[in-house]
């Protein structure tokens, strides 16, 4: 309760900081003092962005190894485990593709900003190069250059190593789990600094680009929500209808309490108990739900994937970067993995967005553009995240029921 109150207060501060930044930036733009804002206010925002960048490698590395360790449970639950993972992967892939498609459709409405002295360039688009470069030849250089795809491969390999080594890896496992707590605490500390970062960066963006940039934020928000709604109404309806044997209307009506809670709490993990209750009322098997839902709250983030697709394209456009098909494939790959690595807590998706941007060579500073309204993105994406988990619980329960029926019919 106390935690939720604190989070609400932070959200309020972020919102106030955004408004203050817009007003201050507008005044400075009006009096022609943009250069002063860039010289004296923006650097404080840059410190915030630096901290975001700094925490990305440890968060990705540790949280993905931790995710791999939890796959041990997947092995234990046998076929239910693999069905769940495949369902999660496929729906996440569809989500990121929907995100990129809607963002591309509305790309013309995104602005190109004045970004003085910009020397960023989108990274190589050659598909084979992208594949080869995923595999690191030197672990440390991957960390030093924050090459996120390589960091992910390192995490997956070490995670697999821990699983294979079994009991002998018990110390490595507990070290990683304990480090995960530490890294999460540092991440939370950085998230708490968001209001300061938002004020400074927003002030600079508005002072340099003028007030029309605020309208662009509303557009990108609307585009993300369009993606959320398409995914919700098309993908989950089709899934529960064809594979779960449940009418979509019944499904969404039954999910309303959990959806409202997710929308307001912006945390999949906090919504877990309510989500379990709603899913079971809709016919999900108790045992299946108690495996599928907690795993989903940790690794399945369809809303976050859509958000990453839409915002990375928005930020790239703002910086005048034209993404190639190769870049977009990179986004699909990293955003899928990033959404797996995103913790089911408020604001975590924004940190992982930094990793997606970094992997394609889009300036991470661009997060400044959307950070002020991230809470509004988060409300929608968390709602989608938990509905995705519930739809999986319904589908897998139905598959298991049918399997049982087949087995008893054979006997
Ligand atoms: N808040 C989201 C969740 O808990 C994660 C995110 O920030 O994308 O599902």
Short mmCIF file of C-alpha atoms and ligand atoms in Angstrom, two decimals:
data_model
loop_
_atom_site.label_atom_id
_atom_site.label_comp_id
_atom_site.label_asym_id
_atom_site.label_seq_id
_atom_site.Cartn_x
_atom_site.Cartn_y
_atom_site.Cartn_z
CA UNK A 1 0.00 0.00 0.00
CA UNK A 2 2.75 2.38 1.14
CA UNK A 3 4.75 1.41 -1.98
CA UNK A 4 1.83 2.18 -4.29
CA UNK A 5 1.37 5.56 -2.61
CA UNK A 6 5.07 6.35 -3.09
CA UNK A 7 4.85 5.33 -6.75
CA UNK A 8 1.79 7.50 -7.21
CA UNK A 9 3.67 10.41 -5.72
CA UNK A 10 6.59 9.80 -8.08
CA UNK A 11 4.22 9.68 -11.04
CA UNK A 12 2.73 12.96 -9.89
CA UNK A 13 6.18 14.53 -9.54
CA UNK A 14 7.14 13.36 -13.01
CA UNK A 15 3.99 14.88 -14.40
CA UNK A 16 4.51 18.17 -12.55
CA UNK A 17 8.15 18.24 -13.70
CA UNK A 18 7.04 17.71 -17.28
CA UNK A 19 4.54 20.58 -17.14
CA UNK A 20 7.08 22.84 -15.42
CA UNK A 21 9.68 21.90 -18.05
CA UNK A 22 7.26 22.70 -20.87
CA UNK A 23 6.30 26.09 -19.35
CA UNK A 24 9.90 27.03 -18.56
CA UNK A 25 11.10 25.85 -21.99
CA UNK A 26 8.32 27.82 -23.67
CA UNK A 27 9.26 31.01 -21.82
CA UNK A 28 12.91 30.62 -22.75
CA UNK A 29 11.97 29.86 -26.37
CA UNK A 30 9.79 32.96 -26.40
CA UNK A 31 12.56 35.23 -25.11
CA UNK A 32 15.13 33.64 -27.41
CA UNK A 33 17.24 32.14 -24.63
CA UNK A 34 17.33 28.52 -25.88
CA UNK A 35 21.14 28.51 -25.89
CA UNK A 36 21.25 29.29 -22.17
CA UNK A 37 18.93 26.37 -21.42
CA UNK A 38 21.10 24.04 -23.49
CA UNK A 39 24.23 25.30 -21.72
CA UNK A 40 23.07 25.28 -18.10
CA UNK A 41 19.89 23.21 -17.69
CA UNK A 42 20.32 20.40 -20.19
CA UNK A 43 23.55 19.02 -18.63
CA UNK A 44 21.57 17.97 -15.52
CA UNK A 45 19.26 16.03 -17.78
CA UNK A 46 22.29 14.54 -19.50
CA UNK A 47 23.45 13.21 -16.13
CA UNK A 48 20.11 11.42 -15.81
CA UNK A 49 20.44 9.95 -19.32
CA UNK A 50 24.01 8.85 -18.53
CA UNK A 51 22.74 7.01 -15.46
CA UNK A 52 20.06 5.33 -17.57
CA UNK A 53 22.72 4.22 -20.04
CA UNK A 54 25.02 3.07 -17.27
CA UNK A 55 22.46 0.76 -15.68
CA UNK A 56 21.35 -0.85 -18.94
CA UNK A 57 24.19 -3.39 -19.25
CA UNK A 58 23.96 -4.69 -15.65
CA UNK A 59 20.15 -4.82 -15.76
CA UNK A 60 20.05 -6.72 -19.05
CA UNK A 61 22.87 -9.07 -18.12
CA UNK A 62 21.62 -10.00 -14.67
CA UNK A 63 17.90 -10.03 -15.37
CA UNK A 64 18.26 -12.28 -18.42
CA UNK A 65 20.49 -14.74 -16.54
CA UNK A 66 17.85 -14.71 -13.78
CA UNK A 67 15.14 -15.33 -16.40
CA UNK A 68 17.11 -18.29 -17.72
CA UNK A 69 17.44 -19.69 -14.20
CA UNK A 70 13.66 -19.58 -13.86
CA UNK A 71 13.49 -21.75 -17.00
CA UNK A 72 14.50 -24.58 -14.68
CA UNK A 73 10.88 -24.50 -13.51
CA UNK A 74 9.75 -24.64 -17.14
CA UNK A 75 11.63 -27.93 -17.48
CA UNK A 76 9.93 -29.24 -14.36
CA UNK A 77 6.42 -28.58 -15.63
CA UNK A 78 7.14 -30.31 -18.93
CA UNK A 79 4.86 -29.71 -21.90
CA UNK A 80 2.88 -26.92 -20.18
CA UNK A 81 6.15 -25.04 -19.81
CA UNK A 82 7.15 -25.20 -23.45
CA UNK A 83 3.66 -24.42 -24.72
CA UNK A 84 3.60 -21.35 -22.48
CA UNK A 85 7.00 -20.12 -23.61
CA UNK A 86 6.17 -20.61 -27.30
CA UNK A 87 2.80 -18.79 -26.87
CA UNK A 88 4.55 -15.90 -25.11
CA UNK A 89 7.27 -15.63 -27.76
CA UNK A 90 4.87 -15.72 -30.70
CA UNK A 91 2.47 -13.12 -29.25
CA UNK A 92 5.38 -10.83 -28.34
CA UNK A 93 6.78 -11.08 -31.87
CA UNK A 94 3.35 -10.19 -33.30
CA UNK A 95 3.14 -7.28 -30.84
CA UNK A 96 6.43 -5.72 -31.87
CA UNK A 97 5.55 -6.09 -35.54
CA UNK A 98 2.17 -4.37 -34.92
CA UNK A 99 4.04 -1.60 -33.07
CA UNK A 100 6.44 -1.04 -35.96
CA UNK A 101 3.67 -1.18 -38.59
CA UNK A 102 1.39 1.39 -36.91
CA UNK A 103 4.38 3.64 -36.20
CA UNK A 104 5.43 3.43 -39.86
CA UNK A 105 1.90 4.29 -40.97
CA UNK A 106 1.89 7.46 -38.87
CA UNK A 107 5.56 8.28 -39.35
CA UNK A 108 4.66 11.31 -41.44
CA UNK A 109 3.02 12.90 -38.39
CA UNK A 110 6.21 12.62 -36.32
CA UNK A 111 8.41 15.72 -36.28
CA UNK A 112 12.05 16.05 -37.25
CA UNK A 113 13.73 18.05 -34.52
CA UNK A 114 16.52 20.53 -34.53
CA UNK A 115 19.33 18.59 -32.96
CA UNK A 116 22.45 20.63 -33.28
CA UNK A 117 25.78 18.89 -33.77
CA UNK A 118 24.21 15.49 -34.21
CA UNK A 119 26.75 12.91 -35.21
CA UNK A 120 24.69 9.78 -34.71
CA UNK A 121 24.20 7.29 -37.44
CA UNK A 122 21.99 4.24 -37.62
CA UNK A 123 24.10 1.11 -37.39
CA UNK A 124 24.93 -1.28 -40.21
CA UNK A 125 21.86 -2.67 -41.90
CA UNK A 126 23.45 -5.68 -43.60
CA UNK A 127 21.51 -8.69 -42.35
CA UNK A 128 24.44 -11.15 -42.31
CA UNK A 129 26.64 -8.61 -40.53
CA UNK A 130 23.92 -8.17 -37.93
CA UNK A 131 23.82 -11.93 -37.35
CA UNK A 132 27.61 -12.29 -37.13
CA UNK A 133 27.93 -9.29 -34.82
CA UNK A 134 25.49 -10.78 -32.33
CA UNK A 135 28.21 -13.21 -31.23
CA UNK A 136 30.93 -11.62 -29.10
CA UNK A 137 34.60 -12.47 -29.55
CA UNK A 138 35.42 -10.67 -26.34
CA UNK A 139 33.10 -10.47 -23.39
CA UNK A 140 34.52 -7.28 -21.94
CA UNK A 141 34.43 -5.35 -25.18
CA UNK A 142 30.71 -6.18 -25.41
CA UNK A 143 30.21 -4.60 -21.99
CA UNK A 144 32.48 -1.64 -22.69
CA UNK A 145 30.78 -0.73 -25.96
CA UNK A 146 27.32 -1.62 -24.54
CA UNK A 147 26.68 -3.87 -27.52
CA UNK A 148 23.30 -5.06 -26.31
CA UNK A 149 22.77 -8.01 -28.63
CA UNK A 150 26.14 -9.38 -27.56
CA UNK A 151 25.35 -8.77 -23.90
CA UNK A 152 22.13 -10.74 -24.36
CA UNK A 153 24.00 -13.65 -25.95
CA UNK A 154 26.48 -13.63 -23.05
CA UNK A 155 23.57 -13.65 -20.58
CA UNK A 156 21.82 -16.50 -22.39
CA UNK A 157 25.03 -18.58 -22.51
CA UNK A 158 25.84 -18.08 -18.83
CA UNK A 159 22.20 -18.70 -17.89
CA UNK A 160 22.28 -21.97 -19.85
CA UNK A 161 25.63 -22.80 -18.22
CA UNK A 162 24.14 -22.38 -14.76
CA UNK A 163 21.22 -24.64 -15.69
CA UNK A 164 23.49 -27.33 -17.14
CA UNK A 165 25.91 -27.23 -14.20
CA UNK A 166 22.94 -27.98 -11.91
CA UNK A 167 23.77 -28.37 -8.21
CA UNK A 168 27.38 -27.37 -8.73
CA UNK A 169 26.23 -23.90 -9.84
CA UNK A 170 24.32 -23.30 -6.64
CA UNK A 171 26.66 -20.46 -5.57
CA UNK A 172 26.64 -18.82 -8.99
CA UNK A 173 22.84 -19.02 -8.95
CA UNK A 174 22.45 -17.40 -5.56
CA UNK A 175 25.10 -14.78 -6.44
CA UNK A 176 23.16 -13.84 -9.56
CA UNK A 177 19.85 -13.77 -7.69
CA UNK A 178 21.36 -11.55 -5.01
CA UNK A 179 23.01 -9.29 -7.62
CA UNK A 180 19.62 -9.02 -9.29
CA UNK A 181 18.20 -7.49 -6.12
CA UNK A 182 21.08 -5.00 -5.97
CA UNK A 183 20.77 -4.00 -9.62
CA UNK A 184 17.00 -3.58 -9.23
CA UNK A 185 17.60 -1.31 -6.22
CA UNK A 186 20.01 0.84 -8.23
CA UNK A 187 17.52 0.95 -11.08
CA UNK A 188 14.79 2.10 -8.69
CA UNK A 189 17.10 4.85 -7.43
CA UNK A 190 17.66 6.09 -10.97
CA UNK A 191 13.91 5.93 -11.68
CA UNK A 192 13.40 8.19 -8.64
CA UNK A 193 15.58 10.83 -10.29
CA UNK A 194 13.22 10.94 -13.28
CA UNK A 195 11.45 14.20 -12.26
CA UNK A 196 14.76 16.12 -12.34
CA UNK A 197 15.73 14.56 -15.66
CA UNK A 198 12.30 15.21 -17.13
CA UNK A 199 12.28 18.88 -16.15
CA UNK A 200 15.74 19.62 -17.56
CA UNK A 201 15.33 17.66 -20.79
CA UNK A 202 11.79 18.80 -21.47
CA UNK A 203 12.76 22.44 -20.89
CA UNK A 204 15.60 22.09 -23.39
CA UNK A 205 13.48 20.25 -25.98
CA UNK A 206 10.74 22.90 -25.89
CA UNK A 207 13.19 25.84 -25.73
CA UNK A 208 15.06 24.58 -28.80
CA UNK A 209 12.11 23.22 -30.84
CA UNK A 210 9.23 25.42 -29.79
CA UNK A 211 5.90 24.42 -28.24
CA UNK A 212 4.65 22.38 -31.22
CA UNK A 213 6.72 19.41 -29.96
CA UNK A 214 4.08 18.87 -27.25
CA UNK A 215 1.47 18.07 -29.91
CA UNK A 216 3.81 15.42 -31.32
CA UNK A 217 3.81 13.69 -27.94
CA UNK A 218 0.06 13.37 -28.06
CA UNK A 219 0.33 11.86 -31.53
CA UNK A 220 2.89 9.24 -30.51
CA UNK A 221 0.77 8.37 -27.46
CA UNK A 222 -2.28 7.89 -29.69
CA UNK A 223 -0.27 5.70 -32.08
CA UNK A 224 0.92 3.47 -29.22
CA UNK A 225 -2.65 3.12 -27.91
CA UNK A 226 -3.82 2.23 -31.40
CA UNK A 227 -1.24 -0.58 -31.42
CA UNK A 228 -2.33 -1.71 -27.94
CA UNK A 229 -5.99 -1.82 -28.98
CA UNK A 230 -5.32 -3.69 -32.23
CA UNK A 231 -3.28 -6.31 -30.40
CA UNK A 232 -5.88 -6.62 -27.65
CA UNK A 233 -8.87 -6.93 -29.94
CA UNK A 234 -7.32 -8.97 -32.73
CA UNK A 235 -4.59 -11.20 -31.30
CA UNK A 236 -6.15 -12.06 -27.93
CA UNK A 237 -9.68 -12.38 -29.33
CA UNK A 238 -8.47 -14.82 -32.01
CA UNK A 239 -6.35 -16.72 -29.47
CA UNK A 240 -9.04 -17.22 -26.83
CA UNK A 241 -11.69 -17.97 -29.45
CA UNK A 242 -9.76 -20.46 -31.59
CA UNK A 243 -7.40 -22.01 -29.06
CA UNK A 244 -9.06 -21.29 -25.72
CA UNK A 245 -12.66 -22.14 -26.64
CA UNK A 246 -13.93 -18.96 -25.00
CA UNK A 247 -15.89 -16.08 -26.50
CA UNK A 248 -13.78 -12.90 -26.67
CA UNK A 249 -16.59 -10.84 -25.14
CA UNK A 250 -16.81 -13.15 -22.15
CA UNK A 251 -13.02 -13.05 -21.83
CA UNK A 252 -12.74 -9.26 -21.82
CA UNK A 253 -15.73 -8.81 -19.49
CA UNK A 254 -14.18 -11.25 -17.03
CA UNK A 255 -10.83 -9.48 -17.24
CA UNK A 256 -12.16 -5.99 -16.44
CA UNK A 257 -11.16 -5.93 -12.72
CA UNK A 258 -7.58 -7.03 -13.45
CA UNK A 259 -7.34 -4.63 -16.39
CA UNK A 260 -8.41 -1.67 -14.26
CA UNK A 261 -5.94 -2.62 -11.56
CA UNK A 262 -3.10 -2.98 -14.08
CA UNK A 263 -4.00 0.33 -15.73
CA UNK A 264 -3.78 2.20 -12.43
CA UNK A 265 -0.92 0.31 -10.73
CA UNK A 266 1.29 0.01 -13.86
CA UNK A 267 2.75 -3.20 -12.47
CA UNK A 268 2.15 -6.71 -13.79
CA UNK A 269 3.60 -8.20 -10.63
CA UNK A 270 1.23 -6.23 -8.38
CA UNK A 271 -1.71 -7.31 -10.57
CA UNK A 272 -0.80 -11.00 -10.30
CA UNK A 273 -3.25 -12.03 -7.52
CA UNK A 274 -6.20 -10.33 -9.20
CA UNK A 275 -5.21 -11.66 -12.61
CA UNK A 276 -5.13 -15.20 -11.18
CA UNK A 277 -8.59 -14.77 -9.73
CA UNK A 278 -10.05 -13.43 -13.00
CA UNK A 279 -8.38 -16.12 -15.13
CA UNK A 280 -9.58 -18.93 -12.89
CA UNK A 281 -13.13 -17.57 -12.94
CA UNK A 282 -12.91 -17.65 -16.73
CA UNK A 283 -12.01 -21.33 -16.65
CA UNK A 284 -8.21 -21.43 -16.40
CA UNK A 285 -6.95 -24.47 -14.54
CA UNK A 286 -5.57 -23.63 -11.08
CA UNK A 287 -2.26 -25.45 -11.56
CA UNK A 288 -1.74 -24.09 -15.05
CA UNK A 289 -2.53 -20.53 -13.91
CA UNK A 290 -0.13 -20.72 -10.98
CA UNK A 291 2.69 -21.50 -13.37
CA UNK A 292 1.70 -19.48 -16.45
CA UNK A 293 0.77 -16.20 -14.75
CA UNK A 294 3.86 -15.59 -12.56
CA UNK A 295 6.09 -16.56 -15.49
CA UNK A 296 4.11 -14.19 -17.72
CA UNK A 297 4.44 -11.33 -15.23
CA UNK A 298 8.21 -11.83 -15.50
CA UNK A 299 8.83 -12.55 -19.17
CA UNK A 300 5.71 -11.78 -21.22
CA UNK A 301 5.30 -8.10 -22.07
CA UNK A 302 3.37 -7.59 -25.31
CA UNK A 303 2.39 -4.03 -24.41
CA UNK A 304 5.99 -3.18 -23.65
CA UNK A 305 7.02 -4.64 -27.03
CA UNK A 306 4.50 -2.44 -28.89
CA UNK A 307 5.66 0.60 -26.91
CA UNK A 308 9.27 -0.13 -27.86
CA UNK A 309 8.43 -0.43 -31.54
CA UNK A 310 6.42 2.79 -31.63
CA UNK A 311 8.73 4.92 -29.51
CA UNK A 312 11.96 3.78 -31.14
CA UNK A 313 10.59 4.69 -34.55
CA UNK A 314 9.32 8.01 -33.18
CA UNK A 315 12.67 8.89 -31.62
CA UNK A 316 14.56 7.84 -34.77
CA UNK A 317 12.30 10.08 -36.87
CA UNK A 318 12.77 13.01 -34.49
CA UNK A 319 16.52 12.68 -34.95
CA UNK A 320 16.17 12.49 -38.71
CA UNK A 321 17.28 8.83 -38.83
CA UNK A 322 15.64 6.74 -41.53
CA UNK A 323 15.54 3.18 -40.28
CA UNK A 324 16.27 0.44 -42.80
CA UNK A 325 14.61 -2.99 -42.87
CA UNK A 326 17.80 -4.36 -41.26
CA UNK A 327 17.49 -1.82 -38.42
CA UNK A 328 13.88 -2.80 -37.93
CA UNK A 329 14.80 -6.48 -37.78
CA UNK A 330 17.29 -5.55 -35.09
CA UNK A 331 14.50 -3.73 -33.24
CA UNK A 332 12.24 -6.80 -33.53
CA UNK A 333 14.99 -9.00 -32.12
CA UNK A 334 16.13 -6.71 -29.31
CA UNK A 335 12.64 -5.55 -28.34
CA UNK A 336 11.48 -9.16 -28.05
CA UNK A 337 14.42 -9.95 -25.78
CA UNK A 338 14.11 -6.62 -23.98
CA UNK A 339 10.47 -7.24 -23.18
CA UNK A 340 11.46 -10.62 -21.73
CA UNK A 341 14.08 -8.88 -19.59
CA UNK A 342 11.68 -6.13 -18.45
CA UNK A 343 10.70 -6.46 -14.80
CA UNK A 344 6.94 -6.34 -14.18
CA UNK A 345 7.16 -3.11 -12.25
CA UNK A 346 6.25 0.47 -12.99
CA UNK A 347 8.55 2.23 -15.43
CA UNK A 348 10.86 -0.73 -16.15
CA UNK A 349 10.03 -0.71 -19.87
CA UNK A 350 11.59 2.72 -20.29
CA UNK A 351 14.98 1.48 -19.05
CA UNK A 352 14.83 -1.42 -21.50
CA UNK A 353 13.90 0.99 -24.28
CA UNK A 354 17.35 2.52 -23.75
CA UNK A 355 18.82 -0.85 -24.67
CA UNK A 356 16.73 -1.14 -27.85
CA UNK A 357 17.76 2.35 -28.94
CA UNK A 358 21.40 1.63 -28.19
CA UNK A 359 21.34 -1.58 -30.20
CA UNK A 360 20.23 0.22 -33.36
CA UNK A 361 22.30 3.35 -32.88
CA UNK A 362 19.38 5.69 -32.13
CA UNK A 363 20.47 8.33 -29.57
CA UNK A 364 19.41 7.26 -26.08
CA UNK A 365 18.99 10.98 -25.30
CA UNK A 366 15.80 10.68 -27.35
CA UNK A 367 14.14 9.06 -24.33
CA UNK A 368 13.99 12.59 -22.98
CA UNK A 369 11.27 13.32 -25.50
CA UNK A 370 8.88 10.73 -24.12
CA UNK A 371 9.98 10.31 -20.53
CA UNK A 372 7.54 12.94 -19.29
CA UNK A 373 4.55 10.99 -20.53
CA UNK A 374 5.98 7.52 -19.94
CA UNK A 375 3.45 6.86 -17.20
CA UNK A 376 0.67 7.25 -19.74
CA UNK A 377 2.37 4.73 -22.05
CA UNK A 378 2.94 2.45 -19.06
CA UNK A 379 -0.75 2.34 -18.08
CA UNK A 380 -1.72 0.90 -21.45
CA UNK A 381 1.24 -1.41 -21.86
CA UNK A 382 0.84 -2.98 -18.41
CA UNK A 383 -2.85 -3.64 -19.11
CA UNK A 384 -1.92 -5.42 -22.32
CA UNK A 385 0.87 -7.33 -20.57
CA UNK A 386 -1.45 -8.91 -18.03
CA UNK A 387 -4.26 -9.65 -20.51
CA UNK A 388 -1.64 -11.50 -22.60
CA UNK A 389 -0.72 -13.63 -19.57
CA UNK A 390 -4.37 -14.42 -18.84
CA UNK A 391 -5.09 -15.36 -22.47
CA UNK A 392 -2.19 -17.82 -22.30
CA UNK A 393 -3.55 -19.35 -19.09
CA UNK A 394 -6.92 -19.88 -20.81
CA UNK A 395 -5.40 -21.32 -24.00
CA UNK A 396 -2.94 -23.67 -22.28
CA UNK A 397 -5.63 -24.86 -19.83
CA UNK A 398 -7.87 -25.69 -22.79
CA UNK A 399 -5.05 -27.57 -24.55
CA UNK A 400 -4.31 -29.56 -21.41
CA UNK A 401 -7.99 -30.39 -20.90
CA UNK A 402 -8.22 -31.67 -24.48
CA UNK A 403 -5.06 -33.70 -24.01
CA UNK A 404 -6.52 -35.32 -20.91
CA UNK A 405 -9.75 -36.10 -22.75
CA UNK A 406 -7.78 -37.72 -25.57
CA UNK A 407 -5.79 -39.79 -23.10
CA UNK A 408 -8.90 -41.02 -21.26
CA UNK A 409 -10.65 -41.77 -24.58
CA UNK A 410 -7.68 -43.97 -25.61
CA UNK A 411 -7.89 -46.02 -22.39
N1 LIG B 1 5.05 -1.58 -16.10
C1 LIG B 1 5.14 -2.72 -16.97
C2 LIG B 1 4.61 -3.95 -16.29
O1 LIG B 1 4.66 -4.07 -15.10
C3 LIG B 1 6.52 -2.97 -17.45
C4 LIG B 1 6.95 -1.82 -18.30
O2 LIG B 1 7.35 -0.77 -17.76
O3 LIG B 1 6.87 -1.93 -19.54
O4 LIG B 1 4.13 -4.85 -16.93
#
